[in-house]
Amino acid sequence: MAVEGPADPALRRSRLPVAILLVAVVATFSPALFGNYAWDDTHLIAHNGALLRSDLGALLGEPLFGMQRGFWRPITLLVLWVGHQLGGAFGVHLLALLLHGGNCVLVLGLARRWLLPWPALWVALLFALHPVQVESVAWCAAINDPLWVLFALLAIGSAVRWRDRGSRGLPWATAGCVLA
């Protein structure tokens, strides 16, 4: 059941919970920025010919681990390419950290719709700092996890806004996020 109004309306609009959340995320996950490519990262990024020669056609049109596996993830490969161009493993880890931080803010925004401000912050902090998040931020090959969560949260937010507007028309934004 939705809570109609917080005890302190100014707190609902406050940027303090966002700042607390992002400081916690950066303080927890910033050591990952200085890690190197490991395990699948080496095959997926460091030895990926299409990625190294910036062949965007191959990155968007060929399967993730080559034709023998048929694992097609064009957005993941594009993000890995951008991260690698930004600074190798550091760049990929930076993008993963930014994606995770953005996802945490989206979780906070959704939680604020249904909870009072401080419980919403606790929900977002639990999402942000839960140990299950470590792999998606600290392992380059797992960047598809925060990408998937980003599009899932955007789809949920879009569907909620569509419902709040009276469910008129077709939820195109939601469909687009789900397809991505």
Coordinates of N, CA and C in Angstrom, one line a residue:
M1 N 0.8 -1.2 0.0 CA 0.0 0.0 0.0 C 0.9 1.2 0.0
A2 N 0.5 2.2 -0.8 CA 1.3 3.4 -0.9 C 1.1 4.4 0.3
V3 N 2.2 5.0 0.7 CA 2.2 6.0 1.7 C 1.9 7.3 1.0
E4 N 0.9 8.1 1.4 CA 0.6 9.3 0.6 C 1.5 10.4 0.9
G5 N 2.0 10.6 2.0 CA 2.9 11.8 2.2 C 3.9 11.5 3.3
P6 N 5.1 12.0 3.2 CA 6.0 11.8 4.3 C 5.8 12.8 5.4
A7 N 6.3 12.4 6.6 CA 6.2 13.3 7.7 C 6.9 14.7 7.4
D8 N 7.9 14.7 6.6 CA 8.6 15.9 6.3 C 8.7 16.0 4.7
P9 N 7.8 16.8 4.1 CA 7.8 16.8 2.6 C 9.1 17.3 2.0
A10 N 9.8 18.2 2.8 CA 11.1 18.7 2.3 C 12.1 17.6 2.1
L11 N 12.0 16.6 3.0 CA 12.9 15.5 3.0 C 12.7 14.6 1.8
R12 N 11.5 14.5 1.3 CA 11.2 13.7 0.1 C 11.9 14.3 -1.1
R13 N 12.0 15.6 -1.2 CA 12.7 16.3 -2.3 C 14.2 16.5 -2.0
S14 N 14.6 16.2 -0.8 CA 16.0 16.5 -0.4 C 17.0 15.6 -1.2
R15 N 18.1 16.2 -1.4 CA 19.2 15.5 -2.1 C 20.1 14.8 -1.2
L16 N 19.9 15.0 0.1 CA 20.7 14.3 1.1 C 20.7 12.8 1.0
P17 N 19.5 12.1 0.9 CA 19.6 10.7 0.7 C 20.3 10.2 -0.5
V18 N 20.2 11.0 -1.6 CA 21.0 10.6 -2.8 C 22.5 10.7 -2.6
A19 N 22.9 11.8 -1.9 CA 24.3 12.0 -1.6 C 24.8 10.9 -0.6
I20 N 24.0 10.6 0.4 CA 24.4 9.5 1.3 C 24.6 8.2 0.5
L21 N 23.6 7.9 -0.3 CA 23.7 6.7 -1.1 C 24.9 6.6 -2.0
L22 N 25.2 7.7 -2.8 CA 26.3 7.7 -3.7 C 27.6 7.7 -3.0
V23 N 27.7 8.3 -1.9 CA 29.0 8.3 -1.1 C 29.2 6.8 -0.6
A24 N 28.2 6.2 -0.1 CA 28.3 4.8 0.3 C 28.7 3.9 -0.8
V25 N 28.2 4.1 -2.0 CA 28.5 3.2 -3.2 C 30.0 3.5 -3.6
V26 N 30.4 4.7 -3.7 CA 31.8 5.0 -4.1 C 32.8 4.5 -3.0
A27 N 32.5 4.7 -1.7 CA 33.4 4.3 -0.7 C 33.5 2.8 -0.7
T28 N 32.4 2.1 -1.0 CA 32.5 0.6 -1.0 C 33.1 0.0 -2.2
F29 N 32.8 0.6 -3.4 CA 33.3 -0.1 -4.6 C 34.4 0.6 -5.3
S30 N 34.9 1.7 -4.9 CA 36.0 2.4 -5.6 C 37.3 1.6 -5.6
P31 N 37.6 0.7 -4.7 CA 38.8 -0.1 -4.9 C 38.8 -1.0 -6.2
A32 N 37.6 -1.3 -6.6 CA 37.5 -2.1 -7.9 C 38.0 -1.3 -9.1
L33 N 38.1 0.0 -9.0 CA 38.6 0.8 -10.1 C 40.0 0.4 -10.5
F34 N 40.8 -0.1 -9.5 CA 42.2 -0.3 -9.8 C 42.5 -1.8 -10.1
G35 N 41.5 -2.6 -10.3 CA 41.7 -4.0 -10.7 C 42.0 -4.1 -12.1
N36 N 42.7 -5.2 -12.5 CA 43.0 -5.5 -13.9 C 41.9 -6.4 -14.5
Y37 N 42.1 -6.7 -15.8 CA 41.3 -7.8 -16.4 C 41.6 -9.1 -15.8
A38 N 40.6 -9.9 -15.5 CA 40.8 -11.2 -14.9 C 39.8 -12.2 -15.5
W39 N 40.1 -13.5 -15.4 CA 39.2 -14.5 -15.9 C 38.7 -14.3 -17.3
D40 N 37.4 -14.2 -17.4 CA 36.7 -14.0 -18.7 C 37.0 -12.7 -19.3
D41 N 37.4 -11.7 -18.5 CA 37.7 -10.4 -19.0 C 38.8 -10.4 -20.1
T42 N 39.8 -11.3 -19.9 CA 40.9 -11.4 -20.8 C 40.4 -11.8 -22.2
H43 N 39.6 -12.9 -22.3 CA 39.1 -13.4 -23.5 C 38.1 -12.4 -24.1
L44 N 37.2 -11.8 -23.3 CA 36.1 -11.0 -23.7 C 36.6 -9.6 -24.2
I45 N 37.7 -9.1 -23.5 CA 38.1 -7.7 -23.8 C 39.5 -7.6 -24.3
A46 N 40.5 -8.1 -23.5 CA 41.9 -7.9 -23.8 C 42.3 -8.6 -25.1
H47 N 41.7 -9.8 -25.4 CA 42.0 -10.5 -26.6 C 40.9 -10.5 -27.6
N48 N 40.0 -9.6 -27.5 CA 38.9 -9.5 -28.5 C 39.3 -8.6 -29.6
G49 N 39.6 -9.2 -30.8 CA 40.1 -8.4 -31.9 C 39.1 -7.3 -32.4
A50 N 37.9 -7.6 -32.4 CA 36.9 -6.6 -32.9 C 36.9 -5.4 -31.9
L51 N 37.0 -5.7 -30.6 CA 37.0 -4.6 -29.6 C 38.3 -3.8 -29.7
L52 N 39.4 -4.5 -29.9 CA 40.7 -3.8 -29.9 C 40.9 -2.9 -31.2
R53 N 40.3 -3.4 -32.3 CA 40.4 -2.6 -33.5 C 39.2 -1.7 -33.8
S54 N 38.3 -1.6 -32.7 CA 37.1 -0.7 -32.8 C 36.2 -1.0 -34.0
D55 N 36.1 -2.3 -34.2 CA 35.2 -2.7 -35.3 C 33.7 -2.8 -34.8
L56 N 33.0 -1.7 -34.8 CA 31.7 -1.6 -34.2 C 30.7 -2.5 -34.9
G57 N 30.9 -2.7 -36.2 CA 30.0 -3.6 -36.9 C 30.1 -5.0 -36.3
A58 N 31.3 -5.5 -36.1 CA 31.5 -6.8 -35.5 C 31.0 -6.9 -34.1
L59 N 31.2 -5.8 -33.3 CA 30.8 -5.8 -31.9 C 29.3 -5.9 -31.8
L60 N 28.6 -5.2 -32.7 CA 27.1 -5.1 -32.6 C 26.5 -6.3 -33.4
G61 N 27.2 -6.9 -34.3 CA 26.6 -8.0 -35.1 C 27.0 -9.4 -34.9
E62 N 28.1 -9.6 -34.1 CA 28.6 -10.9 -33.8 C 28.3 -11.3 -32.4
P63 N 28.2 -12.6 -32.1 CA 28.0 -13.1 -30.7 C 29.1 -12.8 -29.8
L64 N 28.8 -12.7 -28.5 CA 29.7 -12.3 -27.5 C 31.0 -13.1 -27.4
F65 N 31.0 -14.4 -27.4 CA 32.2 -15.2 -27.3 C 32.5 -15.9 -28.7
G66 N 32.2 -15.2 -29.7 CA 32.5 -15.7 -31.1 C 31.3 -16.6 -31.6
M67 N 31.5 -17.0 -32.8 CA 30.4 -17.7 -33.5 C 30.1 -19.1 -32.9
Q68 N 31.1 -19.7 -32.2 CA 30.9 -21.1 -31.7 C 29.9 -21.1 -30.6
R69 N 29.7 -20.0 -29.9 CA 28.7 -20.0 -28.7 C 27.4 -19.4 -29.0
G70 N 27.3 -18.4 -29.9 CA 26.1 -17.7 -30.3 C 25.4 -17.0 -29.1
F71 N 26.2 -16.3 -28.3 CA 25.8 -15.6 -27.1 C 25.8 -14.1 -27.5
W72 N 24.7 -13.6 -28.0 CA 24.6 -12.2 -28.6 C 24.2 -11.2 -27.6
R73 N 25.1 -10.2 -27.3 CA 24.9 -9.2 -26.3 C 25.5 -7.9 -26.9
P74 N 24.9 -7.2 -27.9 CA 25.5 -6.1 -28.5 C 25.7 -4.9 -27.6
I75 N 24.8 -4.6 -26.7 CA 24.9 -3.5 -25.8 C 26.0 -3.7 -24.8
T76 N 26.2 -4.9 -24.3 CA 27.3 -5.3 -23.4 C 28.6 -5.0 -24.1
L77 N 28.7 -5.5 -25.3 CA 30.0 -5.3 -26.1 C 30.3 -3.9 -26.3
L78 N 29.3 -3.1 -26.7 CA 29.4 -1.7 -26.9 C 29.9 -1.0 -25.6
V79 N 29.3 -1.3 -24.5 CA 29.7 -0.7 -23.2 C 31.2 -1.1 -22.9
L80 N 31.5 -2.4 -23.1 CA 32.9 -2.8 -22.9 C 33.9 -2.1 -23.7
W81 N 33.5 -1.9 -25.0 CA 34.4 -1.1 -25.9 C 34.6 0.3 -25.4
V82 N 33.4 1.0 -25.0 CA 33.5 2.3 -24.5 C 34.4 2.4 -23.3
G83 N 34.2 1.5 -22.3 CA 35.1 1.4 -21.1 C 36.5 1.2 -21.5
H84 N 36.8 0.2 -22.4 CA 38.2 -0.1 -22.7 C 38.8 1.2 -23.4
Q85 N 38.0 1.9 -24.2 CA 38.6 3.1 -24.8 C 38.9 4.2 -23.7
L86 N 38.1 4.2 -22.7 CA 38.3 5.2 -21.6 C 39.5 5.0 -20.8
G87 N 40.0 3.8 -20.8 CA 41.2 3.5 -20.0 C 41.4 2.1 -19.6
G88 N 41.1 1.1 -20.5 CA 41.3 -0.3 -20.2 C 40.4 -0.8 -19.1
A89 N 41.0 -1.6 -18.2 CA 40.2 -2.1 -17.1 C 39.7 -1.0 -16.2
F90 N 40.4 0.0 -16.0 CA 39.9 1.1 -15.2 C 38.7 1.7 -15.8
G91 N 38.7 1.9 -17.1 CA 37.5 2.5 -17.8 C 36.3 1.6 -17.7
V92 N 36.4 0.3 -17.8 CA 35.3 -0.6 -17.7 C 34.8 -0.6 -16.3
H93 N 35.7 -0.7 -15.3 CA 35.3 -0.6 -13.9 C 34.6 0.7 -13.6
L94 N 35.1 1.8 -14.1 CA 34.4 3.1 -13.9 C 33.0 3.1 -14.5
L95 N 32.8 2.5 -15.7 CA 31.4 2.4 -16.2 C 30.6 1.5 -15.3
A96 N 31.1 0.4 -14.9 CA 30.3 -0.5 -14.0 C 29.9 0.3 -12.7
L97 N 30.8 1.0 -12.1 CA 30.6 1.8 -10.9 C 29.5 2.8 -11.2
L98 N 29.6 3.5 -12.3 CA 28.6 4.6 -12.7 C 27.2 3.9 -12.9
L99 N 27.2 2.8 -13.6 CA 26.0 2.1 -13.8 C 25.3 1.7 -12.5
H100 N 26.1 1.1 -11.6 CA 25.6 0.7 -10.3 C 25.1 1.9 -9.5
G101 N 25.9 3.0 -9.5 CA 25.4 4.2 -8.8 C 24.1 4.7 -9.3
G102 N 24.0 4.7 -10.6 CA 22.7 5.2 -11.3 C 21.6 4.2 -10.9
N103 N 21.9 2.9 -10.9 CA 20.8 2.0 -10.5 C 20.4 2.2 -9.1
C104 N 21.3 2.5 -8.2 CA 21.0 2.7 -6.8 C 20.1 3.9 -6.7
V105 N 20.3 5.0 -7.4 CA 19.5 6.2 -7.4 C 18.1 5.8 -7.9
L106 N 18.0 5.0 -9.0 CA 16.7 4.6 -9.5 C 15.9 3.8 -8.5
V107 N 16.6 2.9 -7.7 CA 16.0 2.1 -6.7 C 15.5 3.1 -5.6
L108 N 16.3 4.1 -5.2 CA 15.8 5.0 -4.3 C 14.6 5.8 -4.7
G109 N 14.6 6.2 -6.0 CA 13.4 6.9 -6.6 C 12.2 6.0 -6.5
L110 N 12.3 4.8 -6.9 CA 11.1 3.9 -6.8 C 10.7 3.7 -5.4
A111 N 11.7 3.5 -4.5 CA 11.3 3.2 -3.1 C 10.6 4.5 -2.5
R112 N 11.0 5.6 -2.9 CA 10.4 6.9 -2.4 C 9.0 7.0 -2.8
R113 N 8.6 6.3 -3.8 CA 7.2 6.3 -4.3 C 6.3 5.6 -3.3
W114 N 6.8 4.6 -2.6 CA 6.0 3.8 -1.8 C 6.3 3.8 -0.3
L115 N 7.4 4.4 0.1 CA 7.9 4.4 1.5 C 8.2 5.8 1.9
L116 N 8.2 6.0 3.2 CA 8.7 7.2 3.8 C 10.2 7.4 3.4
P117 N 10.7 8.6 3.4 CA 12.1 8.9 2.9 C 13.2 8.0 3.6
W118 N 13.2 7.9 4.9 CA 14.3 7.2 5.5 C 14.3 5.7 5.3
P119 N 13.1 5.1 5.4 CA 13.0 3.7 5.0 C 13.4 3.4 3.5
A120 N 13.0 4.4 2.7 CA 13.4 4.3 1.2 C 14.9 4.3 1.1
L121 N 15.6 5.1 1.8 CA 17.0 5.2 1.8 C 17.6 3.9 2.3
W122 N 17.1 3.3 3.3 CA 17.6 2.0 3.8 C 17.4 0.9 2.8
V123 N 16.3 0.9 2.1 CA 16.0 -0.1 1.0 C 17.1 0.1 -0.1
A124 N 17.3 1.4 -0.5 CA 18.3 1.6 -1.5 C 19.7 1.3 -1.1
L125 N 20.1 1.5 0.2 CA 21.4 1.1 0.7 C 21.5 -0.4 0.8
L126 N 20.5 -1.1 1.1 CA 20.5 -2.6 1.1 C 20.8 -3.0 -0.3
F127 N 20.1 -2.5 -1.3 CA 20.4 -2.8 -2.7 C 21.8 -2.5 -3.1
A128 N 22.3 -1.3 -2.7 CA 23.6 -0.8 -3.2 C 24.7 -1.6 -2.6
L129 N 24.6 -1.9 -1.3 CA 25.8 -2.5 -0.6 C 25.7 -4.0 -0.4
H130 N 24.7 -4.6 -0.9 CA 24.5 -6.1 -0.7 C 25.7 -6.8 -1.4
P131 N 26.2 -7.8 -0.8 CA 27.4 -8.5 -1.3 C 27.2 -9.0 -2.8
V132 N 25.9 -9.3 -3.1 CA 25.6 -9.8 -4.5 C 26.1 -8.8 -5.6
Q133 N 26.2 -7.6 -5.2 CA 26.6 -6.5 -6.2 C 28.1 -6.5 -6.5
V134 N 28.9 -7.1 -5.7 CA 30.3 -7.0 -5.9 C 30.8 -7.5 -7.3
E135 N 30.3 -8.6 -7.7 CA 30.7 -9.2 -9.0 C 30.4 -8.3 -10.1
S136 N 29.2 -7.7 -10.1 CA 28.8 -6.8 -11.2 C 29.6 -5.5 -11.3
V137 N 30.2 -5.1 -10.2 CA 31.0 -3.9 -10.2 C 32.5 -4.2 -10.4
A138 N 32.9 -5.3 -9.8 CA 34.4 -5.5 -9.7 C 34.9 -6.5 -10.8
W139 N 34.0 -7.1 -11.6 CA 34.4 -8.0 -12.6 C 33.9 -7.5 -14.0
C140 N 34.8 -7.1 -14.8 CA 34.5 -6.5 -16.1 C 33.5 -7.3 -16.9
A141 N 33.7 -8.6 -17.0 CA 32.8 -9.4 -17.8 C 31.4 -9.5 -17.3
A142 N 31.1 -9.0 -16.0 CA 29.8 -9.0 -15.5 C 29.1 -7.7 -15.6
I143 N 29.6 -6.8 -16.5 CA 29.0 -5.5 -16.7 C 27.6 -5.6 -17.2
N144 N 27.2 -6.8 -17.8 CA 25.9 -7.0 -18.3 C 24.9 -7.0 -17.2
D145 N 25.3 -7.3 -16.0 CA 24.3 -7.3 -14.8 C 23.8 -5.9 -14.5
P146 N 24.7 -4.9 -14.3 CA 24.2 -3.6 -14.0 C 23.5 -3.0 -15.3
L147 N 23.9 -3.4 -16.4 CA 23.1 -3.0 -17.6 C 21.7 -3.5 -17.6
W148 N 21.6 -4.8 -17.3 CA 20.2 -5.4 -17.3 C 19.4 -4.7 -16.2
V149 N 20.0 -4.5 -15.0 CA 19.3 -3.9 -13.9 C 18.8 -2.5 -14.3
L150 N 19.7 -1.7 -15.0 CA 19.3 -0.4 -15.5 C 18.1 -0.4 -16.3
F151 N 18.0 -1.3 -17.3 CA 16.9 -1.3 -18.2 C 15.6 -1.9 -17.5
A152 N 15.8 -2.8 -16.6 CA 14.7 -3.3 -15.8 C 14.1 -2.2 -14.9
L153 N 15.0 -1.5 -14.2 CA 14.5 -0.4 -13.4 C 13.8 0.7 -14.2
L154 N 14.4 1.0 -15.4 CA 13.8 2.0 -16.2 C 12.4 1.5 -16.7
A155 N 12.3 0.3 -17.0 CA 11.0 -0.3 -17.5 C 10.0 -0.3 -16.3
I156 N 10.4 -0.6 -15.1 CA 9.5 -0.5 -14.0 C 9.0 0.9 -13.7
G157 N 9.9 1.8 -13.7 CA 9.6 3.2 -13.5 C 8.6 3.7 -14.6
S158 N 8.9 3.3 -15.8 CA 8.1 3.8 -17.0 C 6.7 3.2 -16.8
A159 N 6.6 1.9 -16.4 CA 5.3 1.3 -16.3 C 4.5 1.9 -15.1
V160 N 5.2 2.3 -14.1 CA 4.5 2.9 -12.9 C 4.0 4.3 -13.4
R161 N 4.8 5.1 -14.1 CA 4.3 6.4 -14.6 C 3.2 6.2 -15.5
W162 N 3.2 5.2 -16.4 CA 2.1 5.0 -17.3 C 0.8 4.7 -16.6
R163 N 1.0 3.8 -15.6 CA -0.2 3.5 -14.7 C -0.7 4.7 -14.0
D164 N 0.2 5.6 -13.5 CA -0.2 6.8 -12.8 C -1.0 7.8 -13.7
R165 N -0.7 7.7 -15.0 CA -1.4 8.6 -16.0 C -2.7 8.0 -16.4
G166 N -3.1 6.9 -15.8 CA -4.4 6.4 -16.2 C -4.3 5.3 -17.2
S167 N -3.2 4.7 -17.5 CA -3.0 3.6 -18.4 C -3.5 3.9 -19.8
R168 N -3.4 5.2 -20.2 CA -3.9 5.5 -21.5 C -2.8 5.3 -22.6
G169 N -3.2 4.9 -23.7 CA -2.2 4.6 -24.8 C -1.4 3.4 -24.5
L170 N -0.4 3.2 -25.3 CA 0.5 2.0 -25.2 C 1.7 2.4 -24.5
P171 N 2.2 1.6 -23.6 CA 3.4 1.9 -22.8 C 4.7 1.7 -23.7
W172 N 4.9 2.6 -24.7 CA 6.1 2.4 -25.6 C 7.4 2.5 -24.9
A173 N 7.5 3.4 -23.9 CA 8.8 3.6 -23.2 C 9.1 2.3 -22.4
T174 N 8.1 1.7 -21.8 CA 8.3 0.5 -21.1 C 8.8 -0.6 -22.0
A175 N 8.1 -0.8 -23.2 CA 8.5 -1.8 -24.1 C 9.9 -1.6 -24.6
G176 N 10.3 -0.4 -24.9 CA 11.6 -0.1 -25.3 C 12.7 -0.5 -24.3
C177 N 12.4 -0.2 -23.1 CA 13.4 -0.6 -22.0 C 13.5 -2.1 -21.9
V178 N 12.3 -2.8 -22.0 CA 12.4 -4.2 -21.9 C 13.1 -4.8 -23.0
L179 N 12.9 -4.3 -24.2 CA 13.7 -4.8 -25.4 C 15.2 -4.6 -25.3
A180 N 15.6 -3.4 -24.8 CA 17.0 -3.1 -24.6 C 17.6 -4.1 -23.7

